[in-house]
CSV table of N, CA and C in Angstrom, one decimal:
chain,number,residue,atom,x,y,z
P,40,ILE,N,51.1,47.3,79.1
P,40,ILE,CA,50.5,47.0,80.4
P,40,ILE,C,52.0,47.3,81.2
P,41,LEU,N,52.1,48.1,82.2
P,41,LEU,CA,53.7,48.1,83.2
P,41,LEU,C,52.5,47.8,85.1
P,42,VAL,N,53.2,47.1,85.3
P,42,VAL,CA,52.6,46.3,86.8
P,42,VAL,C,54.0,46.1,87.1
P,43,GLY,N,54.1,46.9,88.6
P,43,GLY,CA,55.4,47.2,89.3
P,43,GLY,C,54.9,45.5,90.0
P,44,HIS,N,54.8,45.2,91.5
P,44,HIS,CA,55.4,44.3,92.1
P,44,HIS,C,55.7,44.3,93.4
P,45,ASN,N,54.9,44.4,95.1
P,45,ASN,CA,57.3,44.6,96.0
P,45,ASN,C,56.6,43.1,96.6
P,46,ARG,N,57.3,41.8,96.1
P,46,ARG,CA,56.8,40.4,96.6
P,46,ARG,C,57.2,40.2,97.6
P,47,HIS,N,56.7,40.1,99.4
P,47,HIS,CA,57.3,39.5,100.8
P,47,HIS,C,57.5,37.7,100.2
P,48,ALA,N,57.9,36.7,100.5
P,48,ALA,CA,58.7,36.5,100.5
P,48,ALA,C,58.1,35.3,101.8
P,49,THR,N,56.5,35.5,101.8
P,49,THR,CA,56.4,33.9,103.1
P,49,THR,C,56.6,32.8,102.2
P,50,THR,N,56.4,32.4,100.5
P,50,THR,CA,56.9,30.6,100.4
P,50,THR,C,58.2,30.9,99.1
P,51,GLY,N,58.2,30.0,99.5
P,51,GLY,CA,59.5,30.3,98.4
P,51,GLY,C,61.0,31.1,98.7
P,52,GLY,N,61.4,30.8,97.6
P,52,GLY,CA,62.8,31.9,97.9
P,52,GLY,C,63.0,33.0,98.2
P,53,ASP,N,63.3,34.0,97.8
P,53,ASP,CA,64.1,35.5,98.0
P,53,ASP,C,64.4,35.9,96.6
P,54,GLY,N,65.5,35.5,95.8
P,54,GLY,CA,65.9,35.8,94.4
P,54,GLY,C,64.8,35.9,93.4
P,55,THR,N,65.9,35.8,92.2
P,55,THR,CA,64.8,36.8,91.2
P,55,THR,C,64.2,35.6,90.5
P,56,ASP,N,64.4,34.4,90.9
P,56,ASP,CA,64.3,32.8,90.1
P,56,ASP,C,62.1,32.6,90.9
P,57,ALA,N,62.6,33.5,92.1
P,57,ALA,CA,61.0,33.9,92.8
P,57,ALA,C,59.8,34.9,92.9
P,58,ALA,N,61.0,35.7,91.9
P,58,ALA,CA,60.4,37.3,92.1
P,58,ALA,C,59.4,37.6,90.3
P,59,HIS,N,58.4,38.3,91.5
P,59,HIS,CA,56.7,38.0,90.0
P,59,HIS,C,57.6,38.7,88.7
P,60,PRO,N,56.8,39.4,87.7
P,60,PRO,CA,55.7,38.5,87.5
P,60,PRO,C,56.2,36.9,87.3
P,61,PHE,N,55.5,36.2,87.1
P,61,PHE,CA,56.1,34.6,86.5
P,61,PHE,C,55.1,35.1,85.0
P,62,LEU,N,55.3,33.9,84.0
P,62,LEU,CA,55.5,33.6,82.5
P,62,LEU,C,55.3,32.5,82.0
P,63,HIS,N,54.3,32.0,82.4
P,63,HIS,CA,53.5,30.6,81.1
P,63,HIS,C,52.5,30.4,80.4
P,64,GLY,N,53.1,30.2,79.0
P,64,GLY,CA,52.0,29.8,78.4
P,64,GLY,C,51.7,31.3,77.8
P,65,ASN,N,50.9,31.3,77.6
P,65,ASN,CA,49.9,32.9,77.3
P,65,ASN,C,49.9,33.9,78.5
P,66,ILE,N,50.4,33.5,79.6
P,66,ILE,CA,49.8,34.2,81.0
P,66,ILE,C,50.9,34.5,81.3
P,67,VAL,N,51.0,35.8,81.4
P,67,VAL,CA,52.2,36.6,82.7
P,67,VAL,C,51.1,37.6,83.0
P,68,MET,N,51.5,37.0,85.0
P,68,MET,CA,50.8,37.0,86.3
P,68,MET,C,51.9,37.6,87.4
P,69,VAL,N,50.6,38.5,88.6
P,69,VAL,CA,50.9,38.9,90.1
P,69,VAL,C,50.5,38.2,90.3
P,70,HIS,N,50.4,37.7,91.4
P,70,HIS,CA,49.6,37.3,93.3
P,70,HIS,C,50.1,37.7,94.1
P,71,ASN,N,49.1,38.3,95.0
P,71,ASN,CA,49.9,38.8,96.3
P,71,ASN,C,48.3,37.7,97.4
P,72,GLY,N,49.1,37.3,97.8
P,72,GLY,CA,48.7,35.6,98.9
P,72,GLY,C,49.8,34.5,99.5
P,73,THR,N,48.6,34.4,99.8
P,73,THR,CA,49.7,32.9,100.1
P,73,THR,C,48.5,32.0,99.9
P,74,LEU,N,48.7,30.7,98.8
P,74,LEU,CA,47.9,29.5,99.0
P,74,LEU,C,48.1,28.3,100.3
P,75,ASP,N,46.9,27.8,99.9
P,75,ASP,CA,47.3,26.8,101.4
P,75,ASP,C,48.5,25.5,100.5
P,76,LYS,N,49.0,24.7,101.3
P,76,LYS,CA,49.7,23.4,100.8
P,76,LYS,C,49.3,22.5,100.1
P,77,GLY,N,49.9,21.9,99.3
P,77,GLY,CA,49.1,21.1,98.3
P,77,GLY,C,47.9,20.4,98.0
P,78,LEU,N,47.8,21.7,97.4
P,78,LEU,CA,46.7,22.2,95.8
P,78,LEU,C,46.5,20.8,95.2
P,79,ALA,N,45.9,20.6,94.3
P,79,ALA,CA,45.8,20.1,93.6
P,79,ALA,C,45.8,20.9,92.4
P,80,LEU,N,46.6,21.4,91.9
P,80,LEU,CA,46.5,21.8,90.5
P,80,LEU,C,48.0,21.6,89.9
P,81,PRO,N,48.4,21.7,88.3
P,81,PRO,CA,49.0,20.3,87.8
P,81,PRO,C,50.4,21.1,88.0
P,82,LYS,N,51.0,19.9,88.6
P,82,LYS,CA,52.8,20.4,88.7
P,82,LYS,C,52.5,21.0,90.1
P,83,PHE,N,51.5,21.9,90.6
P,83,PHE,CA,52.0,22.5,92.2
P,83,PHE,C,53.8,21.9,92.6
P,84,LYS,N,53.8,20.8,92.4
P,84,LYS,CA,54.4,20.9,94.1
P,84,LYS,C,55.9,20.8,93.5
P,85,ASP,N,55.9,20.7,92.1
P,85,ASP,CA,56.9,21.6,91.1
P,85,ASP,C,57.8,22.5,91.4
P,86,PHE,N,57.0,23.5,91.9
P,86,PHE,CA,57.4,24.8,91.9
P,86,PHE,C,58.1,25.5,93.2
P,87,LYS,N,58.7,26.0,93.3
P,87,LYS,CA,59.1,26.5,94.6
P,87,LYS,C,57.7,27.4,95.3
P,88,VAL,N,57.4,28.4,94.4
P,88,VAL,CA,56.9,29.5,94.8
P,88,VAL,C,55.1,29.2,93.7
P,89,ASP,N,54.4,29.6,95.5
P,89,ASP,CA,52.6,29.3,94.9
P,89,ASP,C,52.3,30.0,93.8
P,90,SER,N,53.0,30.9,94.2
P,90,SER,CA,52.5,32.2,92.8
P,90,SER,C,52.7,31.8,92.1
P,91,GLU,N,53.4,31.5,91.0
P,91,GLU,CA,54.4,30.3,90.3
P,91,GLU,C,53.5,29.5,89.8
P,92,ALA,N,53.5,28.5,91.0
P,92,ALA,CA,52.2,27.5,90.2
P,92,ALA,C,51.1,27.5,90.0
P,93,LEU,N,50.4,28.7,90.3
P,93,LEU,CA,49.2,29.9,90.2
P,93,LEU,C,49.4,29.6,88.6
P,94,CYS,N,50.1,31.0,88.5
P,94,CYS,CA,50.7,31.5,87.5
P,94,CYS,C,50.0,29.8,86.1
P,95,PHE,N,51.5,29.3,86.3
P,95,PHE,CA,51.4,28.1,85.5
P,95,PHE,C,50.2,26.9,85.0
P,96,SER,N,49.3,26.7,86.2
P,96,SER,CA,47.8,26.8,86.9
P,96,SER,C,47.2,26.8,85.2
P,97,ILE,N,46.5,28.3,85.8
P,97,ILE,CA,46.1,29.0,84.1
P,97,ILE,C,46.6,29.2,83.4
P,98,SER,N,48.1,28.9,83.0
P,98,SER,CA,47.7,28.8,81.6
P,98,SER,C,47.8,27.3,81.3
P,99,GLU,N,48.1,26.2,82.5
P,99,GLU,CA,47.0,25.5,81.7
P,99,GLU,C,45.7,24.7,81.6
P,100,ILE,N,44.6,25.7,82.4
P,100,ILE,CA,43.8,24.7,82.9
P,100,ILE,C,42.6,26.2,83.2
P,101,GLY,N,42.5,27.2,82.9
P,101,GLY,CA,42.4,28.0,82.3
P,101,GLY,C,41.9,29.0,83.8
P,102,ILE,N,42.1,30.0,83.8
P,102,ILE,CA,41.0,30.9,85.6
P,102,ILE,C,40.4,29.7,86.5
P,103,GLU,N,39.0,29.6,85.8
P,103,GLU,CA,38.2,29.1,86.2
P,103,GLU,C,38.3,27.1,87.2
P,104,GLU,N,38.5,26.6,86.3
P,104,GLU,CA,39.4,25.4,86.8
P,104,GLU,C,40.1,25.7,88.0
P,105,THR,N,41.1,26.6,87.5
P,105,THR,CA,42.1,27.0,88.4
P,105,THR,C,41.8,27.5,90.1
P,106,LEU,N,40.9,28.1,90.2
P,106,LEU,CA,39.7,28.8,91.5
P,106,LEU,C,39.7,27.4,91.9
P,107,LYS,N,38.9,26.6,91.1
P,107,LYS,CA,38.3,25.6,91.6
P,107,LYS,C,39.1,24.5,92.2
P,108,GLU,N,40.3,24.7,92.5
P,108,GLU,CA,42.0,24.0,93.1
P,108,GLU,C,42.2,24.7,94.2
P,109,THR,N,41.9,26.3,94.3
P,109,THR,CA,42.8,27.2,95.1
P,109,THR,C,42.1,27.3,95.8
P,110,SER,N,42.9,27.0,97.1
P,110,SER,CA,42.2,27.4,98.5
P,110,SER,C,43.1,28.5,99.1
P,111,GLY,N,43.2,29.6,99.6
P,111,GLY,CA,44.0,30.2,100.4
P,111,GLY,C,43.9,31.4,100.4
P,112,ALA,N,44.7,32.5,100.2
P,112,ALA,CA,44.4,33.8,100.5
P,112,ALA,C,44.6,34.3,99.1
P,113,TYR,N,43.9,35.5,97.6
P,113,TYR,CA,44.4,35.4,96.6
P,113,TYR,C,44.3,36.8,96.6
P,114,ALA,N,45.0,37.5,95.5
P,114,ALA,CA,44.2,39.0,94.4
P,114,ALA,C,45.9,38.1,93.4
P,115,ILE,N,44.9,38.2,92.8
P,115,ILE,CA,45.3,38.0,91.3
P,115,ILE,C,45.2,39.3,89.7
P,116,VAL,N,46.2,39.3,89.7
P,116,VAL,CA,45.7,39.6,88.1
P,116,VAL,C,47.2,39.2,87.0
P,117,PHE,N,46.7,39.3,85.9
P,117,PHE,CA,47.3,38.7,84.9
P,117,PHE,C,46.8,38.8,83.6
P,118,PHE,N,47.9,39.3,82.6
P,118,PHE,CA,47.3,39.1,81.2
P,118,PHE,C,48.0,38.3,80.5
P,119,ASP,N,46.9,38.0,79.2
P,119,ASP,CA,46.8,36.8,78.7
P,119,ASP,C,46.5,37.3,76.9
P,120,SER,N,47.9,36.6,77.0
P,120,SER,CA,48.8,37.2,74.6
P,120,SER,C,47.7,37.1,73.8
P,121,LYS,N,47.0,35.9,75.0
P,121,LYS,CA,46.5,35.7,73.0
P,121,LYS,C,45.3,35.9,72.7
P,122,LYS,N,44.3,36.5,74.4
P,122,LYS,CA,43.2,36.7,74.2
P,122,LYS,C,42.7,38.6,74.5
P,123,LYS,N,44.8,38.9,75.2
P,123,LYS,CA,44.8,40.3,74.8
P,123,LYS,C,43.6,41.1,76.2
P,124,THR,N,44.0,40.0,77.3
P,124,THR,CA,43.1,40.8,77.6
P,124,THR,C,43.7,40.3,79.3
P,125,LEU,N,43.4,41.9,79.9
P,125,LEU,CA,44.3,42.1,81.7
P,125,LEU,C,43.1,41.5,82.3
P,126,ASN,N,43.0,40.7,83.0
P,126,ASN,CA,42.3,40.4,84.3
P,126,ASN,C,42.9,41.1,85.2
P,127,PHE,N,41.1,40.3,86.4
P,127,PHE,CA,41.5,40.8,87.9
P,127,PHE,C,40.8,39.7,88.5
P,128,ILE,N,41.0,38.9,89.8
P,128,ILE,CA,40.2,38.6,90.5
P,128,ILE,C,40.9,38.4,91.9
P,129,ARG,N,40.1,38.2,93.0
P,129,ARG,CA,40.4,38.1,94.0
P,129,ARG,C,39.1,37.7,96.0
P,130,ASN,N,40.2,37.1,96.7
P,130,ASN,CA,39.2,36.8,97.2
P,130,ASN,C,38.8,36.9,98.6
P,131,ARG,N,38.1,36.6,99.3
P,131,ARG,CA,37.6,37.5,101.1
P,131,ARG,C,39.6,37.7,101.7
P,132,GLU,N,40.0,37.1,101.4
P,132,GLU,CA,41.7,37.4,102.2
P,132,GLU,C,42.2,38.1,101.4
P,133,ARG,N,42.3,38.7,100.3
P,133,ARG,CA,43.1,39.6,100.0
P,133,ARG,C,42.3,40.8,99.5
P,134,PRO,N,42.0,42.1,99.9
P,134,PRO,CA,41.7,43.2,98.8
P,134,PRO,C,42.7,43.8,97.1
P,135,LEU,N,42.2,44.7,96.7
P,135,LEU,CA,41.9,44.4,95.4
P,135,LEU,C,41.3,46.1,94.5
P,136,ALA,N,42.3,46.8,94.8
P,136,ALA,CA,41.2,48.0,93.8
P,136,ALA,C,41.9,48.6,92.5
P,137,ILE,N,41.2,50.1,91.9
P,137,ILE,CA,41.0,49.4,91.3
P,137,ILE,C,40.2,50.5,90.6
P,138,GLY,N,41.1,52.2,90.6
P,138,GLY,CA,40.5,52.9,89.4
P,138,GLY,C,41.1,53.2,87.9
P,139,PHE,N,40.8,54.3,87.1
P,139,PHE,CA,40.2,54.0,85.7
P,139,PHE,C,39.8,55.7,86.0
P,140,ASP,N,41.3,56.3,85.4
P,140,ASP,CA,41.5,57.8,84.4
P,140,ASP,C,41.3,58.3,83.1
P,141,PRO,N,39.7,58.3,82.9
P,141,PRO,CA,39.7,58.8,81.7
P,141,PRO,C,40.2,59.8,80.7
P,142,ILE,N,40.7,60.7,81.8
P,142,ILE,CA,41.0,61.8,81.0
P,142,ILE,C,42.5,61.4,79.8
P,143,PHE,N,44.0,60.4,80.7
P,143,PHE,CA,44.8,59.6,80.1
P,143,PHE,C,44.7,58.2,79.4
P,144,GLY,N,43.2,57.6,79.7
P,144,GLY,CA,42.5,56.3,79.5
P,144,GLY,C,43.9,54.9,80.4
P,145,ARG,N,44.2,55.6,81.7
P,145,ARG,CA,44.3,54.9,82.4
P,145,ARG,C,44.0,54.2,83.3
P,146,LEU,N,44.1,53.2,83.4
P,146,LEU,CA,44.1,51.5,84.0
P,146,LEU,C,45.0,51.8,85.8
P,147,LEU,N,43.9,52.1,86.9
P,147,LEU,CA,45.4,51.9,88.0
P,147,LEU,C,44.6,51.1,89.1
P,148,PHE,N,45.8,50.2,89.5
P,148,PHE,CA,45.2,49.0,90.3
P,148,PHE,C,46.3,49.1,91.3
P,149,ALA,N,45.8,48.5,92.9
P,149,ALA,CA,46.7,48.4,94.0
P,149,ALA,C,46.4,46.9,94.8
P,150,SER,N,47.0,46.5,95.7
P,150,SER,CA,46.2,45.5,96.5
P,150,SER,C,45.5,46.8,97.5
P,151,GLU,N,45.3,47.9,97.9
P,151,GLU,CA,45.1,48.2,98.9
P,151,GLU,C,44.9,49.7,98.5
P,152,MET,N,42.9,49.8,98.8
P,152,MET,CA,42.5,51.4,98.0
P,152,MET,C,43.6,52.6,98.6
P,153,LYS,N,43.1,52.6,100.4
P,153,LYS,CA,44.5,53.7,100.8
P,153,LYS,C,45.7,53.3,99.9
P,154,MET,N,46.4,52.4,99.1
P,154,MET,CA,48.0,52.6,98.5
P,154,MET,C,47.6,53.4,97.4
P,155,LEU,N,46.5,52.7,96.6
P,155,LEU,CA,45.9,53.9,95.2
P,155,LEU,C,45.8,54.9,95.5
P,156,GLU,N,44.9,55.1,96.6
P,156,GLU,CA,44.7,56.8,96.8
P,156,GLU,C,46.2,57.6,97.2
P,157,TRP,N,46.9,57.2,97.8
P,157,TRP,CA,48.3,57.7,98.1
P,157,TRP,C,48.6,57.7,97.0
P,158,ILE,N,48.8,57.0,95.7
P,158,ILE,CA,49.8,56.8,95.1
P,158,ILE,C,49.5,58.2,93.4
P,159,MET,N,47.6,57.8,93.4
P,159,MET,CA,47.5,58.7,92.6
P,159,MET,C,47.8,60.3,94.1
P,160,ASP,N,47.6,60.3,94.4
P,160,ASP,CA,47.5,61.8,95.6
P,160,ASP,C,49.8,62.5,95.1
P,161,ARG,N,49.6,61.7,95.4
P,161,ARG,CA,51.6,61.6,95.3
P,161,ARG,C,51.6,62.1,93.1
P,162,ASN,N,50.9,61.4,92.9
P,162,ASN,CA,51.4,61.9,91.0
P,162,ASN,C,50.1,63.2,90.9
P,163,TYR,N,49.7,63.7,91.8
P,163,TYR,CA,48.5,64.5,90.7
P,163,TYR,C,47.2,64.8,90.5
P,164,PHE,N,47.1,63.0,91.0
P,164,PHE,CA,45.8,62.8,90.3
P,164,PHE,C,44.8,63.2,91.0
P,165,THR,N,43.2,63.6,90.1
P,165,THR,CA,42.1,64.4,91.8
P,165,THR,C,41.2,63.7,91.9
P,166,GLY,N,40.7,63.4,92.7
P,166,GLY,CA,39.3,62.0,92.2
P,166,GLY,C,38.5,62.3,92.3
P,167,LYS,N,37.9,63.5,92.0
P,167,LYS,CA,37.4,63.9,90.6
P,167,LYS,C,37.0,62.9,89.8
P,168,ASP,N,38.7,63.1,89.1
P,168,ASP,CA,38.3,63.3,87.8
P,168,ASP,C,38.8,60.9,87.5
P,169,VAL,N,38.8,60.6,88.9
P,169,VAL,CA,39.9,59.3,88.2
P,169,VAL,C,38.1,58.6,89.4
P,170,THR,N,37.9,57.4,89.0
P,170,THR,CA,36.4,57.0,90.3
P,170,THR,C,37.7,55.3,90.2
P,171,VAL,N,37.6,55.4,91.6
P,171,VAL,CA,38.2,54.4,92.4
P,171,VAL,C,37.1,53.5,93.1
P,172,LYS,N,37.7,52.1,93.3
P,172,LYS,CA,36.6,51.1,93.7
P,172,LYS,C,37.2,49.9,93.9
P,173,GLU,N,37.2,49.2,95.7
P,173,GLU,CA,37.9,47.8,95.3
P,173,GLU,C,36.5,47.0,94.8
P,174,LEU,N,37.4,46.1,93.5
P,174,LEU,CA,37.0,45.1,94.0
P,174,LEU,C,36.0,44.3,93.7
P,175,PRO,N,35.1,43.5,93.7
P,175,PRO,CA,34.8,41.7,94.6
P,175,PRO,C,34.7,41.3,94.5
P,176,ALA,N,35.0,39.7,95.8
P,176,ALA,CA,35.6,39.2,95.8
P,176,ALA,C,35.3,38.3,94.5
P,177,ASP,N,35.6,37.5,94.4
P,177,ASP,CA,35.4,35.6,93.7
P,177,ASP,C,34.1,36.1,92.1
P,178,VAL,N,35.0,37.4,92.1
P,178,VAL,CA,34.5,38.3,90.7
P,178,VAL,C,35.3,37.9,89.5
P,179,LEU,N,36.1,37.7,88.6
P,179,LEU,CA,36.9,38.1,87.5
P,179,LEU,C,36.4,39.0,86.9
P,180,TRP,N,37.0,40.2,86.9
P,180,TRP,CA,37.1,41.9,86.1
P,180,TRP,C,37.9,40.8,84.5
P,181,THR,N,37.3,41.3,83.5
P,181,THR,CA,38.5,40.9,82.1
P,181,THR,C,37.9,42.4,81.5
P,182,PHE,N,39.3,42.5,80.8
P,182,PHE,CA,39.6,43.9,80.3
P,182,PHE,C,40.3,43.4,79.3
P,183,ASP,N,39.4,44.0,77.9
P,183,ASP,CA,40.3,43.6,76.7
P,183,ASP,C,40.9,45.5,76.8
P,184,ILE,N,42.1,45.2,75.9
P,184,ILE,CA,43.2,45.5,75.5
P,184,ILE,C,42.9,47.5,75.2
P,185,GLY,N,42.9,48.3,76.1
P,185,GLY,CA,42.2,49.5,74.5
P,185,GLY,C,41.3,50.3,75.1
P,186,SER,N,40.7,49.6,76.3
P,186,SER,CA,39.2,50.2,76.8
P,186,SER,C,39.4,49.8,78.3
P,187,PHE,N,38.2,50.6,78.8
P,187,PHE,CA,37.7,50.8,80.0
P,187,PHE,C,36.3,49.3,79.8
P,188,GLU,N,36.1,49.1,78.7
P,188,GLU,CA,34.7,48.2,79.1
P,188,GLU,C,35.7,47.1,79.5
P,189,HIS,N,34.6,46.4,80.7
P,189,HIS,CA,35.3,44.9,81.0
P,189,HIS,C,33.5,44.0,80.9
P,190,THR,N,34.2,42.9,81.4
P,190,THR,CA,33.2,41.7,81.7
P,190,THR,C,33.2,41.1,83.5
P,191,GLU,N,32.2,41.1,84.4
P,191,GLU,CA,32.2,40.9,85.2
P,191,GLU,C,31.5,39.1,85.8
P,192,THR,N,32.5,38.6,85.1
P,192,THR,CA,32.2,37.6,85.8
P,192,THR,C,32.7,36.6,87.3
P,193,LYS,N,31.3,35.8,88.2
P,193,LYS,CA,31.3,35.8,89.2
P,193,LYS,C,31.4,33.5,89.3
P,194,MET,N,33.0,33.6,90.1
P,194,MET,CA,34.1,32.9,90.1
P,194,MET,C,33.2,32.1,91.0
P,195,SER,N,33.7,30.1,91.1
P,195,SER,CA,32.5,29.7,92.4
P,195,SER,C,34.0,28.3,92.7
P,196,GLY,N,34.8,29.7,93.5
P,196,GLY,CA,35.9,28.5,93.3
P,196,GLY,C,35.9,27.8,95.0
P,197,LYS,N,36.5,27.2,94.9
P,197,LYS,CA,36.4,26.7,96.9
P,197,LYS,C,36.0,27.9,97.9
P,198,PRO,N,35.3,27.2,99.1
P,198,PRO,CA,35.5,28.4,99.8
P,198,PRO,C,36.1,28.5,100.6
P,199,THR,N,37.0,29.9,100.7
P,199,THR,CA,37.7,30.2,102.1
P,199,THR,C,37.2,30.3,103.2
P,200,ARG,N,38.4,29.7,104.2
P,200,ARG,CA,38.0,30.0,105.7
P,200,ARG,C,38.7,31.4,106.3
P,201,SER,N,39.1,31.8,107.1
P,201,SER,CA,39.7,32.1,107.8
P,201,SER,C,39.7,31.7,108.9
P,202,TYR,N,40.7,31.7,109.7
P,202,TYR,CA,40.1,31.6,111.9
P,202,TYR,C,41.5,33.2,112.0
P,203,TYR,N,40.8,33.6,113.2
P,203,TYR,CA,41.7,34.6,113.2
P,203,TYR,C,42.1,34.3,114.9
P,204,SER,N,42.9,34.5,115.9
P,204,SER,CA,42.6,34.1,117.0
P,204,SER,C,42.2,35.8,118.6
P,205,VAL,N,41.4,35.2,119.1
P,205,VAL,CA,41.2,37.1,119.5
P,205,VAL,C,40.7,36.6,120.3
P,206,GLY,N,41.6,37.0,121.9
P,206,GLY,CA,42.4,36.7,122.9
P,206,GLY,C,42.4,35.2,123.7
P,207,SER,N,41.4,34.2,123.8
P,207,SER,CA,41.6,33.3,123.7
P,207,SER,C,40.6,32.6,123.3
P,208,THR,N,39.8,33.2,122.1
P,208,THR,CA,39.4,32.8,121.3
P,208,THR,C,39.0,32.3,120.3
P,209,THR,N,38.8,31.3,119.9
P,209,THR,CA,38.9,31.5,117.8
P,209,THR,C,37.3,32.1,117.0
P,210,THR,N,38.0,33.0,116.0
P,210,THR,CA,36.9,33.4,115.5
P,210,THR,C,36.5,33.4,113.7
P,211,ASN,N,35.9,32.8,113.5
P,211,ASN,CA,35.7,31.6,111.9
P,211,ASN,C,35.4,33.7,111.0
P,212,ARG,N,36.2,33.5,110.3
P,212,ARG,CA,36.1,34.7,109.8
P,212,ARG,C,35.2,34.9,108.1
P,213,ASP,N,34.2,33.9,108.2
P,213,ASP,CA,33.2,34.1,106.7
P,213,ASP,C,32.4,34.6,106.3
């Protein structure tokens, strides 16, 4: 498994101790997004970076319980070394695209569909060989290592609300 992540430091520091991936217990994780402050995750306030707190929580109480206590924006990719699974989940606040390359047996992903398509084009993939799709929000995709077969589990995390200022009015994007 090879994962690249370019982090824009919105919370916490920007040094190597704040760089992804994070490792806690059997979980290795990258996260795109910003979590709300003061979450009831285990030891949340002990971490400088919200992504590391998220990783720690997944290792301690699992993904389902973590998401029940999480609000804010997230696209999460994590490897569970105990279960030997690669996992993907996002909420409505962040995109996450995935591609299946059956010729070389690769699973490709990127935080945005256009980025994934650009990477594939730059590396001479043809669209007819690779199936690309955006993952649905609030559905955990779990892959056993070495297989495109996966399970999809609907997660019932906290509802998120985003408010965007449009002119002088505020629009709720639920």
